[in-house]
XYZ file of N, CA and C in Angstrom:
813
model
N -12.049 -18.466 3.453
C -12.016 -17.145 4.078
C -13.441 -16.694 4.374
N -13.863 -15.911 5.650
C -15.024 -15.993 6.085
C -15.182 -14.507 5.185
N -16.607 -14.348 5.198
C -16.724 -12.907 4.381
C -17.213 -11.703 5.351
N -17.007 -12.079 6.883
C -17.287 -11.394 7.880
C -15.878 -9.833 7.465
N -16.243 -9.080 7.426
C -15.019 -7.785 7.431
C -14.516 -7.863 8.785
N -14.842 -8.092 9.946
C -13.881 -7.465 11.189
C -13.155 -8.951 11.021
N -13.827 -10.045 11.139
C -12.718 -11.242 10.819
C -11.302 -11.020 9.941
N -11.931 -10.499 8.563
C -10.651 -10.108 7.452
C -10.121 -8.877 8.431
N -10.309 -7.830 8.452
C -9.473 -6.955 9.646
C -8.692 -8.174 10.585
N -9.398 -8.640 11.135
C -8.218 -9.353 12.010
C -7.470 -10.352 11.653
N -7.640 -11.167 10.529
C -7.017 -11.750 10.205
C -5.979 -11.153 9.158
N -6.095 -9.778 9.023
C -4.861 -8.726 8.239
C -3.501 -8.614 9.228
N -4.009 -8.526 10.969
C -3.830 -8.067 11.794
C -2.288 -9.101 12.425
N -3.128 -10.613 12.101
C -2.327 -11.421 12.467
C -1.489 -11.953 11.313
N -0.746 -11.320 10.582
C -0.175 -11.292 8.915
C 0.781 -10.610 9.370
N 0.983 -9.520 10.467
C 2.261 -9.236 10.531
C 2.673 -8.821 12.143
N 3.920 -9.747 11.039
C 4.984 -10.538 12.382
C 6.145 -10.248 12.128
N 6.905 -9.490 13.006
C 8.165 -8.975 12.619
C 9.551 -10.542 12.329
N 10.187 -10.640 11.916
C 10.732 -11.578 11.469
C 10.132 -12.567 10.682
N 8.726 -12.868 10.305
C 8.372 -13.251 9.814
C 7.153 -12.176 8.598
N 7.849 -11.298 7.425
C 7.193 -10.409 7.356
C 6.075 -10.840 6.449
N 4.462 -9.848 6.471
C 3.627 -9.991 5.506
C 4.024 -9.449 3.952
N 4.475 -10.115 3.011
C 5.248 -9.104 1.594
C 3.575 -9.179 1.117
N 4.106 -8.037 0.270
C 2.751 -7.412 -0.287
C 3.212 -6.704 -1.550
N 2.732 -7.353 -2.738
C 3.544 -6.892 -4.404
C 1.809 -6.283 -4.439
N 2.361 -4.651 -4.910
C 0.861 -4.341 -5.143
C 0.507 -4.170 -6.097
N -0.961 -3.669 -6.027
C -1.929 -3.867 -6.703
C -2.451 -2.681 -7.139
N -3.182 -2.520 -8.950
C -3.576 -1.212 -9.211
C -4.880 -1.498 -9.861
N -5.068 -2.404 -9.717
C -6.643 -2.937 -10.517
C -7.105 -4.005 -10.102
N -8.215 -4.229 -10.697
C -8.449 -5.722 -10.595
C -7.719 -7.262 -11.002
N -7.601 -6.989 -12.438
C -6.910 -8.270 -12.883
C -5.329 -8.407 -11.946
N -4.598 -7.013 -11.559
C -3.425 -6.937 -11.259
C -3.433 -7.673 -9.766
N -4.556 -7.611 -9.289
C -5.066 -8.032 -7.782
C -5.184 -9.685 -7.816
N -5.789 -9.800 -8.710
C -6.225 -11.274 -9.381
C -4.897 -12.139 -9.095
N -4.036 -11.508 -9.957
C -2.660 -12.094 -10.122
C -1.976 -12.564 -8.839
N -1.708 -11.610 -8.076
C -1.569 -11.325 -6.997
C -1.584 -12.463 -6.053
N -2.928 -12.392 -6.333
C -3.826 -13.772 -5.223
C -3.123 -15.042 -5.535
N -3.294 -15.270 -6.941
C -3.232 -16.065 -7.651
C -1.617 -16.619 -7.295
N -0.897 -16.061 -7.066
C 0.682 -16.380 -6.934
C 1.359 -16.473 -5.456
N 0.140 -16.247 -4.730
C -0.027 -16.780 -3.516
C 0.545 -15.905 -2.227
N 0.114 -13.997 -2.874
C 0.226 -13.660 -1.257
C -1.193 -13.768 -0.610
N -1.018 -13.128 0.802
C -1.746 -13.304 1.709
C -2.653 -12.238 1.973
N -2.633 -11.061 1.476
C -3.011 -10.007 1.226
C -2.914 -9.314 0.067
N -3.929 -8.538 -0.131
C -3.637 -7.422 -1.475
C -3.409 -6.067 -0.647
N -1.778 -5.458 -1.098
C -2.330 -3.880 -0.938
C -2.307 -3.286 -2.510
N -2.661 -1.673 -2.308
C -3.141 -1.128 -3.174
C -1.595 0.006 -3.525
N -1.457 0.296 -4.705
C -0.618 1.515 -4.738
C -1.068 2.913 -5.189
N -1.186 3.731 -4.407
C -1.974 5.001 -5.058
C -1.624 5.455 -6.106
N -0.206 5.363 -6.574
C 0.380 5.837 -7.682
C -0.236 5.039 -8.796
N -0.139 3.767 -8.642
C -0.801 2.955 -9.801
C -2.262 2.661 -10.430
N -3.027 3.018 -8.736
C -4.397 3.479 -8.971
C -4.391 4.918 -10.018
N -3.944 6.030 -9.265
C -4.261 6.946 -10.317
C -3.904 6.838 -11.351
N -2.631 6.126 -11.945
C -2.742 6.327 -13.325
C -3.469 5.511 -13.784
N -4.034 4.128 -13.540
C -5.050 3.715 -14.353
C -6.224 4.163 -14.414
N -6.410 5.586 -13.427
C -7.759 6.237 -13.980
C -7.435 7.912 -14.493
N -6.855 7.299 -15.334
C -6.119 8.842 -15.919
C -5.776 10.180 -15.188
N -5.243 10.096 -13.785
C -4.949 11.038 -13.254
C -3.385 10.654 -12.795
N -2.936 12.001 -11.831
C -1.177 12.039 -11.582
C -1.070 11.200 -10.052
N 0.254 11.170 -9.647
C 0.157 10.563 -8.175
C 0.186 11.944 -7.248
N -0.696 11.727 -5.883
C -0.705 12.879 -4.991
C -2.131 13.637 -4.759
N -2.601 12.371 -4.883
C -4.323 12.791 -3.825
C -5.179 13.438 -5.228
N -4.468 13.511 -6.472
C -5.162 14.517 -7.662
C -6.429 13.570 -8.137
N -6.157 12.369 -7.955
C -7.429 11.656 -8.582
C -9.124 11.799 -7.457
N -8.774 12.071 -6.526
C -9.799 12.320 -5.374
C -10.750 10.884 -4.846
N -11.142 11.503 -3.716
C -11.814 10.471 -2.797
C -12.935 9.072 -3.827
N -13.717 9.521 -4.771
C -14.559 9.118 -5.073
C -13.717 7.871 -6.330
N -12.831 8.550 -7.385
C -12.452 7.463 -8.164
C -11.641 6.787 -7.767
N -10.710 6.734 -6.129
C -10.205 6.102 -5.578
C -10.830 5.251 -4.298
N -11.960 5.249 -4.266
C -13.223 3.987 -3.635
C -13.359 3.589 -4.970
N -13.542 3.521 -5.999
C -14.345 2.695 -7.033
C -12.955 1.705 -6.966
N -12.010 2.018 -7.432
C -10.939 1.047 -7.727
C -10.876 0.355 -6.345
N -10.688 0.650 -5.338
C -10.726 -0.324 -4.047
C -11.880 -1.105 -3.896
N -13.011 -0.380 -4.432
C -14.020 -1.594 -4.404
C -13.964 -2.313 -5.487
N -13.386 -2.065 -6.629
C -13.265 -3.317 -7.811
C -11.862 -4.634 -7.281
N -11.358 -3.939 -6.831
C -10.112 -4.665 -5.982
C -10.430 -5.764 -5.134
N -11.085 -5.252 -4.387
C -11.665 -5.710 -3.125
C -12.902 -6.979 -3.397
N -13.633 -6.782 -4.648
C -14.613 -7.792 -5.121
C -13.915 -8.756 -5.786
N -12.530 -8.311 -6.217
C -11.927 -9.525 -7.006
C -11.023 -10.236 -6.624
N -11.171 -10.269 -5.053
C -10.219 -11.650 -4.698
C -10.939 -11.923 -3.265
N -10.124 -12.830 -2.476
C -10.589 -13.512 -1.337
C -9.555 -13.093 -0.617
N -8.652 -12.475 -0.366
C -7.587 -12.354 0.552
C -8.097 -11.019 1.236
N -7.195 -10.313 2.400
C -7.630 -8.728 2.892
C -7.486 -8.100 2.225
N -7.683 -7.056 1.655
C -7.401 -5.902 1.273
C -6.943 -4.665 1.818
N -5.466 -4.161 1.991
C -5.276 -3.030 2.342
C -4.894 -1.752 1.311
N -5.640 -0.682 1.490
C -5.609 0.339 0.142
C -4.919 1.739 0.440
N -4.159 1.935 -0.069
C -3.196 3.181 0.133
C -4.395 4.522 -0.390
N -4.462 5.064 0.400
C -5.521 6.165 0.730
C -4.948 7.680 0.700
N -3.354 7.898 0.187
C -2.319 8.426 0.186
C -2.851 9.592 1.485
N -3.202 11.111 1.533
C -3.141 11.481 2.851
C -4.791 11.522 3.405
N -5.663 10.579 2.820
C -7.086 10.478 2.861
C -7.784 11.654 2.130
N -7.373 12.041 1.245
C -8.437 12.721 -0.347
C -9.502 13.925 0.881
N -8.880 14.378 1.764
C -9.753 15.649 2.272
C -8.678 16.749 3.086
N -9.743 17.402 2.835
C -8.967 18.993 3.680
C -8.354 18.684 5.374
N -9.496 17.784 6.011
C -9.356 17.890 7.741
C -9.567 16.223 8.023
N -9.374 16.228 9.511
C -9.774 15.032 9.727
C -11.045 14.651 10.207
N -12.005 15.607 9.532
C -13.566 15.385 9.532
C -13.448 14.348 7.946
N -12.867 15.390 7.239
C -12.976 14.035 5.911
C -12.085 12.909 5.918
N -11.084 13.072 6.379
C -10.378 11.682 6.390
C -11.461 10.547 7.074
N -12.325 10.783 8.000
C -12.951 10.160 8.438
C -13.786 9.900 7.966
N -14.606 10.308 7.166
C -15.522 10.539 5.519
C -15.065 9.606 4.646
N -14.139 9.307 4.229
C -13.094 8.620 3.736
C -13.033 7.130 3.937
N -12.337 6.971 5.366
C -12.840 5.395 5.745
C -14.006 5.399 6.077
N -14.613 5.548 5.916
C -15.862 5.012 6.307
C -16.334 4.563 4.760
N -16.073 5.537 3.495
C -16.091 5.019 2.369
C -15.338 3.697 1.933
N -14.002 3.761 2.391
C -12.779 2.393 2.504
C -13.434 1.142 2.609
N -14.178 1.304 4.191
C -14.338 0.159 4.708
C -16.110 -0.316 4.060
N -17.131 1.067 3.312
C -17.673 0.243 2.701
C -17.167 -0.412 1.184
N -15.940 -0.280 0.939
C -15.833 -0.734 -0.555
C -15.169 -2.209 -0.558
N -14.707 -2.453 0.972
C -14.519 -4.151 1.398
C -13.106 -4.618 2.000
N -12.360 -3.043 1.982
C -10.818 -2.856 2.399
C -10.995 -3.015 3.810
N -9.725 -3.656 4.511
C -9.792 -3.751 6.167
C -8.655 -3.143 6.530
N -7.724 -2.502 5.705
C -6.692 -1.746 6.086
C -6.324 -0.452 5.451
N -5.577 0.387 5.907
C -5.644 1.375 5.077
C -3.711 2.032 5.014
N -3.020 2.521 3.847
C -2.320 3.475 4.354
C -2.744 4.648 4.328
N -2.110 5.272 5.641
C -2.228 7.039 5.488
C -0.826 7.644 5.975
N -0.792 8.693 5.272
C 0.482 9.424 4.833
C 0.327 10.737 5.474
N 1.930 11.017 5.816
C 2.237 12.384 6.535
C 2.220 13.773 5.610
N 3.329 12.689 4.713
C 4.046 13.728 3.528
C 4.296 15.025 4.186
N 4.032 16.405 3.829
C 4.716 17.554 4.199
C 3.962 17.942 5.757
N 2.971 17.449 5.994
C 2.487 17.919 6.927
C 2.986 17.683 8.268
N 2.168 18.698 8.853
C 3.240 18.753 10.394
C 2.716 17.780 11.082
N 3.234 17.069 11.964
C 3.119 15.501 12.633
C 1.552 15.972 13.670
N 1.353 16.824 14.108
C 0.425 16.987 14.729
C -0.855 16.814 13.685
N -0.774 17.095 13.134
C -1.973 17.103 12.164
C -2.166 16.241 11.619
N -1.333 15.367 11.511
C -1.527 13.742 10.756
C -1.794 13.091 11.992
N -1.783 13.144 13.375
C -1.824 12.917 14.371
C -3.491 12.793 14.692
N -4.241 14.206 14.318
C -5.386 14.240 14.511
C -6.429 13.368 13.022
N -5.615 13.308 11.919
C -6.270 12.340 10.827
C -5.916 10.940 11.477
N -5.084 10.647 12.032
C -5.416 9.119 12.542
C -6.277 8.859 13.618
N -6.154 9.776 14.560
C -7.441 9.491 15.702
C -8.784 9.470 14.893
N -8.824 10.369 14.441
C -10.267 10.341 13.014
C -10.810 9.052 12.425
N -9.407 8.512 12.005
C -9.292 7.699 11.541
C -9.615 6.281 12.138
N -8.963 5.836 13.264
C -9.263 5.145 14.333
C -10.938 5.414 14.993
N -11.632 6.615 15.264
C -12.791 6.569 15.379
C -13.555 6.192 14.851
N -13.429 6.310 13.065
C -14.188 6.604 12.354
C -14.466 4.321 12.366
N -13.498 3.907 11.928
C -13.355 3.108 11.826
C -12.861 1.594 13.118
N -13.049 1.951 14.313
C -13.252 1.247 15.344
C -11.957 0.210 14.880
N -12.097 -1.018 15.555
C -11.398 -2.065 15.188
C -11.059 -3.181 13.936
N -11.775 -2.116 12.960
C -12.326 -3.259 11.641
C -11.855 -2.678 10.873
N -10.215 -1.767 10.895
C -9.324 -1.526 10.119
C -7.849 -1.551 10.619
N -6.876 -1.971 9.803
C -5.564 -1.586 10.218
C -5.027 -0.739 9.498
N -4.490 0.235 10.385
C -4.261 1.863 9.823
C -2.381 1.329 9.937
N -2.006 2.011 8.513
C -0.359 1.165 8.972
C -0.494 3.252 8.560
N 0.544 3.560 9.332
C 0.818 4.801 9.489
C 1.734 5.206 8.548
N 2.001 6.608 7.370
C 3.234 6.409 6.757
C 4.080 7.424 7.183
N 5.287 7.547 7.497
C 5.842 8.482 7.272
C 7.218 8.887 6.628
N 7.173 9.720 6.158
C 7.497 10.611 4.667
C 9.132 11.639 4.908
N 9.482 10.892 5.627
C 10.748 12.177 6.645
C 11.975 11.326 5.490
N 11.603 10.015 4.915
C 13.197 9.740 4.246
C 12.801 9.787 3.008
N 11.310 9.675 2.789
C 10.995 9.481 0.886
C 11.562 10.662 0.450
N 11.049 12.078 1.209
C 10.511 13.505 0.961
C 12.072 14.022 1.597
N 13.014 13.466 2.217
C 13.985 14.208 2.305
C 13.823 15.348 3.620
N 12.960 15.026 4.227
C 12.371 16.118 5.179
C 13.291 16.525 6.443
N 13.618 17.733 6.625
C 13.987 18.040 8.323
C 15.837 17.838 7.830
N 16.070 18.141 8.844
C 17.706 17.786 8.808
C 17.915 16.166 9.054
N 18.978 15.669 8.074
C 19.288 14.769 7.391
C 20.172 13.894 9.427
N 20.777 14.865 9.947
C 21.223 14.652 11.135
C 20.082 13.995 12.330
N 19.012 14.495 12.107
C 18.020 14.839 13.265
C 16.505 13.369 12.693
N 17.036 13.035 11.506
C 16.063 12.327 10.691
C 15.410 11.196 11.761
N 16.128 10.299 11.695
C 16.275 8.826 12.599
C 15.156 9.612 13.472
N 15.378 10.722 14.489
C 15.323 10.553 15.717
C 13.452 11.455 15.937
N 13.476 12.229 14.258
C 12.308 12.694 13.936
C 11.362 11.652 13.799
N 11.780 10.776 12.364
C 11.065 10.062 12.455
C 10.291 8.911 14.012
N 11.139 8.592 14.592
C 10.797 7.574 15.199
C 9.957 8.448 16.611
N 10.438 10.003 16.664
C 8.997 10.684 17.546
C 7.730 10.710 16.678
N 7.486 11.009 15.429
C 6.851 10.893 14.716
C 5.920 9.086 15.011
N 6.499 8.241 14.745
C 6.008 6.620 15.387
C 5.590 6.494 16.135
N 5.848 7.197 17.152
C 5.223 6.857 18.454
C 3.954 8.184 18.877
N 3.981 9.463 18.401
C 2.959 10.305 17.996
C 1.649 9.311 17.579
N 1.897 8.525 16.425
C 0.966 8.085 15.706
C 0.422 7.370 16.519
N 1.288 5.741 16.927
C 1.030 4.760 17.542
C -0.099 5.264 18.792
N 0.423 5.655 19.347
C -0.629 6.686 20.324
C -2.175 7.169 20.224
N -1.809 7.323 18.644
C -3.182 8.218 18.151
C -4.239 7.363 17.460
N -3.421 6.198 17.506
C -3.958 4.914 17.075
C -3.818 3.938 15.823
N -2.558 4.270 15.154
C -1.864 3.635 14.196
C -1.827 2.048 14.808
N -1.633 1.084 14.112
C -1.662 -0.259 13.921
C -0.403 -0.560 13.282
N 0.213 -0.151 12.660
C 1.537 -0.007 12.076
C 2.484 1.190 11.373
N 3.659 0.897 11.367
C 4.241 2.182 10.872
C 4.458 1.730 9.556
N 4.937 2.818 8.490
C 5.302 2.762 7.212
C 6.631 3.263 6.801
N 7.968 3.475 6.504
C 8.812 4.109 6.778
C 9.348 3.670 5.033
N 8.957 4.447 4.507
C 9.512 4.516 2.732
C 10.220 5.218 2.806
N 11.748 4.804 1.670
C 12.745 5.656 1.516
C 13.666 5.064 2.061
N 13.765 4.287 2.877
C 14.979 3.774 3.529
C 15.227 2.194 2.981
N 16.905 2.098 2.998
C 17.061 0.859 2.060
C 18.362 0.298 2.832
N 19.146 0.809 3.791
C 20.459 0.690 4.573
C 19.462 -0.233 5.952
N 20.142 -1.448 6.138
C 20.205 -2.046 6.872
C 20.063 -1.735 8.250
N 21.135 -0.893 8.790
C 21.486 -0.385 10.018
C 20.027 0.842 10.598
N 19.651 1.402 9.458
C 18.545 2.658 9.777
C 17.108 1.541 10.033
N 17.343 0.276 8.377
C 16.176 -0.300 9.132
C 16.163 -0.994 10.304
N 17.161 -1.672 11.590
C 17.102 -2.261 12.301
C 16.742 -1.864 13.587
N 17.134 -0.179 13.154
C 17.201 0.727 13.987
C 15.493 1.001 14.198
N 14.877 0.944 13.553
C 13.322 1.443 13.604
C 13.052 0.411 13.953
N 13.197 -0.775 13.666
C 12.493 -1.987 13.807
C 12.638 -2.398 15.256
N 13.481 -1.996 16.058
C 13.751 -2.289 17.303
C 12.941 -1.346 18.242
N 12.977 0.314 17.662
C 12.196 1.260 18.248
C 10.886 1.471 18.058
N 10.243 0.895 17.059
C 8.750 1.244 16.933
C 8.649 0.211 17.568
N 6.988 0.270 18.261
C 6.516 -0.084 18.950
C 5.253 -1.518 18.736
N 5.211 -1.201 16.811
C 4.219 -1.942 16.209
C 4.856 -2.250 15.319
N 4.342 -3.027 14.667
C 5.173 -3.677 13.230
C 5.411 -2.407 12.134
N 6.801 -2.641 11.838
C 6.803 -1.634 10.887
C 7.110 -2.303 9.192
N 6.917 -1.533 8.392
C 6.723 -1.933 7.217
C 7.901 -0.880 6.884
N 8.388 -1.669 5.234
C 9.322 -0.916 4.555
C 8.986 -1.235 2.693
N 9.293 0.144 2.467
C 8.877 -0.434 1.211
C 10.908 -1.046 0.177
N 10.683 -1.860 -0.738
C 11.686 -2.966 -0.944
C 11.831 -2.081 -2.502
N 12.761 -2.647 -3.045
C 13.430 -2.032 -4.585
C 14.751 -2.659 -4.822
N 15.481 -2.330 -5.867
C 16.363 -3.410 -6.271
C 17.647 -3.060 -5.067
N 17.717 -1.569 -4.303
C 18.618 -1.475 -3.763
C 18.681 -1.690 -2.368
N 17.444 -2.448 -1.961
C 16.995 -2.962 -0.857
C 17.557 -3.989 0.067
N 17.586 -4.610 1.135
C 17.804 -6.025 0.933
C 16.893 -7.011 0.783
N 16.815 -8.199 0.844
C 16.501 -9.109 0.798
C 15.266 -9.414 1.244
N 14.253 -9.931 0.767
C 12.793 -10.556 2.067
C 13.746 -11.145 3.356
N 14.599 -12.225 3.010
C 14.682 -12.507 4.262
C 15.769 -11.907 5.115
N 16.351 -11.067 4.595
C 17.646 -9.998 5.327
C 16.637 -9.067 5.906
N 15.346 -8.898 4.829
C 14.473 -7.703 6.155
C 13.945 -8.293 7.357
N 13.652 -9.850 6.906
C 12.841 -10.435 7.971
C 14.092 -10.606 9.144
N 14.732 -10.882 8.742
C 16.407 -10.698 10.000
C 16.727 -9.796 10.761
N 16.055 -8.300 9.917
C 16.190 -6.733 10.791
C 15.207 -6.748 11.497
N 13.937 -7.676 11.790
C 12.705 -7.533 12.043
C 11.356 -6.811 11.812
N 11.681 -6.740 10.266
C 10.667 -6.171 9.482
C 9.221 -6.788 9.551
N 7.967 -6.369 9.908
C 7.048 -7.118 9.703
C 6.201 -7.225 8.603
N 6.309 -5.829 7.429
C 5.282 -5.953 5.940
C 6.540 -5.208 5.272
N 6.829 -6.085 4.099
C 7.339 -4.934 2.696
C 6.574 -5.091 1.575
N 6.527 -3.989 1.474
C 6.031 -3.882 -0.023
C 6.460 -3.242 -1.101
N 6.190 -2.982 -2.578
C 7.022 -2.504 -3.327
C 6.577 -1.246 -4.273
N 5.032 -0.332 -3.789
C 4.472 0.633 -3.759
C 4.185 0.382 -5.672
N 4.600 1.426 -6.274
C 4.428 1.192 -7.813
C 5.199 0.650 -8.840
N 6.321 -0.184 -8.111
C 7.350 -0.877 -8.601
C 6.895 -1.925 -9.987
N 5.777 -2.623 -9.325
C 5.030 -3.716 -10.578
C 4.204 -3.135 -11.412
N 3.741 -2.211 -11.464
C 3.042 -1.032 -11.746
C 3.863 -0.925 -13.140
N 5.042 -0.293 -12.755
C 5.735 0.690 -13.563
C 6.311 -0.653 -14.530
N 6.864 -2.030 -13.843
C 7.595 -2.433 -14.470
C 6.390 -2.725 -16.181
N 5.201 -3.212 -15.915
C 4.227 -3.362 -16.700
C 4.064 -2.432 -17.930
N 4.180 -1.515 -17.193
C 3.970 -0.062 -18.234
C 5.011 -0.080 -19.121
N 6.062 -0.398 -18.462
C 7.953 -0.393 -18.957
C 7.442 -1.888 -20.344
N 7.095 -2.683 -20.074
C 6.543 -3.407 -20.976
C 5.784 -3.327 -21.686
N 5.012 -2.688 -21.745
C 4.100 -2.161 -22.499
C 4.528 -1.150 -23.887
N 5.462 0.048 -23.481
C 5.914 0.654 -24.104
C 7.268 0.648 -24.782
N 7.895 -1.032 -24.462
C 8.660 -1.554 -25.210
C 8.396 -2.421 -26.744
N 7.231 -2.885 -26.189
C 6.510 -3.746 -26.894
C 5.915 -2.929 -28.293
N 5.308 -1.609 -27.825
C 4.634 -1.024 -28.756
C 5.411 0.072 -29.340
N 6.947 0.453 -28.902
C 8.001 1.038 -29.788
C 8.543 0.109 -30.441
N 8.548 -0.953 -30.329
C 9.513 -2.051 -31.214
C 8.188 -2.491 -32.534
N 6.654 -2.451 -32.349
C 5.656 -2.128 -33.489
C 5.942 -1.668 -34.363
N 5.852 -0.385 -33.734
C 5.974 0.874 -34.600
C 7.435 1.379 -35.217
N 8.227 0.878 -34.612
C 9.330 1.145 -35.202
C 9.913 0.075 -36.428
N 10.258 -1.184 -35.636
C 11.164 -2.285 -36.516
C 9.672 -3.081 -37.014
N 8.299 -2.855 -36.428
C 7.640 -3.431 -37.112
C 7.109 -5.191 -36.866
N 8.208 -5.522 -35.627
C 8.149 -6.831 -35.292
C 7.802 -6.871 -33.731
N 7.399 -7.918 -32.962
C 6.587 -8.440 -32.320
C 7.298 -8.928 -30.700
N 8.801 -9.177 -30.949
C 9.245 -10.275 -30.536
C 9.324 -9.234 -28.664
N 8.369 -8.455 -28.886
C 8.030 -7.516 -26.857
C 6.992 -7.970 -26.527
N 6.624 -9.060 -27.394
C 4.971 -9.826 -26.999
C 5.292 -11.101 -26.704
N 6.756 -11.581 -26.621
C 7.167 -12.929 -26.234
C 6.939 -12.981 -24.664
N 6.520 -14.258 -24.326
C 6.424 -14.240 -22.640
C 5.269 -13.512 -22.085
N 4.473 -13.399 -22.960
C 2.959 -12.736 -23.016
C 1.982 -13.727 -21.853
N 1.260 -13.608 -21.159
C -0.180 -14.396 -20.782
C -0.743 -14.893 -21.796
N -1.150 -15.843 -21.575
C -2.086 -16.367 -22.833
C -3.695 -15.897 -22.628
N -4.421 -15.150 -23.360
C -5.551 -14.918 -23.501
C -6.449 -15.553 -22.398
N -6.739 -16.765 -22.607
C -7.258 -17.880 -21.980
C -7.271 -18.054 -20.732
N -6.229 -17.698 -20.227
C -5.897 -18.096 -19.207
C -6.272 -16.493 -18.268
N -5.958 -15.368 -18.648
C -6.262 -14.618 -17.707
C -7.739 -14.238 -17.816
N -8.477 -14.261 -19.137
C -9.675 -14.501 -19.054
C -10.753 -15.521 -18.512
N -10.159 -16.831 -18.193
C -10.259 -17.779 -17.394
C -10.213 -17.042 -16.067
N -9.259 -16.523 -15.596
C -9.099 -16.145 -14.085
C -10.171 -15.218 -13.457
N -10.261 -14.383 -15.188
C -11.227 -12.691 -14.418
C -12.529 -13.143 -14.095
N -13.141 -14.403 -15.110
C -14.203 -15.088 -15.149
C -14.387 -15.753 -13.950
N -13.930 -16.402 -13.460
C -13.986 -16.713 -12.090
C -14.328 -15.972 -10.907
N -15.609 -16.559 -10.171
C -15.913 -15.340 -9.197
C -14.562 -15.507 -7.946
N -14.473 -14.527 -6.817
C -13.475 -14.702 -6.326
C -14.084 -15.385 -5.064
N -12.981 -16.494 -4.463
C -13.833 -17.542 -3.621
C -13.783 -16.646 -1.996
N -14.748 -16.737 -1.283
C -15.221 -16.721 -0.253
C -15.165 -17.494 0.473
């Protein structure tokens, strides 16, 4: 992998292909990134939710601009693949700082970014992606998110037809891809996948379908936001109630071996 950044931008670029999608199990740290690599995707993305809690803050922009570049740049130094980093609605008031923002992104070694609608009115996320797109020329892919099925937004009737003006708002404004979390029915995803205009991404869960039933709807990236995240934690705090309680061990079975992931972290990441 060349260590040129607009190369990695473009070679993020050509990763997604609708029927053939880019999956992306994310990432909240370094070692978690490591892994990642290691098991052979093609990209790292980032989950904001999982970033903030490993730096002791909540999910929803609360951890701010600055301790969310450090973790993308520890991310970003510890592997060889692209890096795309969930930037949740870019950690500023306007789209003077969102643009403040990537420009921080893209020095911490990320070539893609998500950015999020959430409650805001489509015009205004409209003007954070042109920002966004300025700020950052061709040496990022901005996958666009929007928040109309996570967040329950607008009438439940009118959704489909919001969202997908919403897609093409963006696309316009200079999105590189769409993001469409919350949706898990077949028929809604085939339905976007036919109408957006750029590859759209979906995020995946147990009630999802399939990698390759999405790649069939013509999905081009899924990913699974704080899903690996949580399941970890879920392990973690099995392990250390069954301590403290019965006193025995047996939540440390199927453990990493020492060695081996210290072996991995030790390793610089290849170029």
């Amino acid at each position: 992998m060349t260590n040129s950044h607009h190369e990695r931008a473009m070679h993020l670029r050509t990763l997604h292909r609708p029927g053939q999608p880019l999956v992306l199990p994310n990432a909240w740290d370094a070692v978690s990134a490591r892994l990642i690599e290691e098991a052979g995707a093609a990209a790292i993305a980032t989950t904001s939710a999982g970033v903030a809690w490993s730096v002791g803050a909540g999910d929803g922009e609360t951890m701010g601009r600055d301790r969310a570049l450090d973790v993308i740049a520890r991310v970003a130094s510890a592997v060889s693949v692209p890096v795309t980093a969930d930037i949740e609605g870019g950690y500023a008031e306007d789209a003077d700082g969102v643009a403040e923002t990537i420009r921080g992104v893209l020095d911490a070694g990320a070539v893609g970014v998500n950015l999020e609608d959430g409650p805001r009115p489509a015009t205004e996320h409209v003007e954070r992606i042109a920002a966004a797109r300025k700020s950052a020329g061709a040496a990022l892919f901005i996958n666009a998110r929007i928040d109309t099925y996570l967040l329950s937004l607008g009438d439940p009737a009118t959704r489909l037809r919001d969202t997908l003006d919403r897609a093409a708002a963006y696309v316009a404004a200079g999105a590189d891809g769409i993001f469409v979390p919350g949706v898990a029915d077949a028929e809604t995803i085939a339905v976007l996948a036919a109408e957006v205009t750029v590859p759209l991404n979906v995020m995946a869960g147990p009630a999802s379908p399939s990698v390759s039933e999405l790649a069939g709807l013509g999905v081009a990236r899924i990913s699974l936001g704080p899903a690996i995240a949580l399941t970890a934690y879920a392990a973690a705090r099995r392990a250390t109630r069954e301590l403290l309680t019965a006193g025995t061990y047996q939540g440390l079975d199927g453990s990493l071996g020492f060695a081996e992931i210290d072996a991995l972290m030790a390793a610089p990441a290849r170029r």
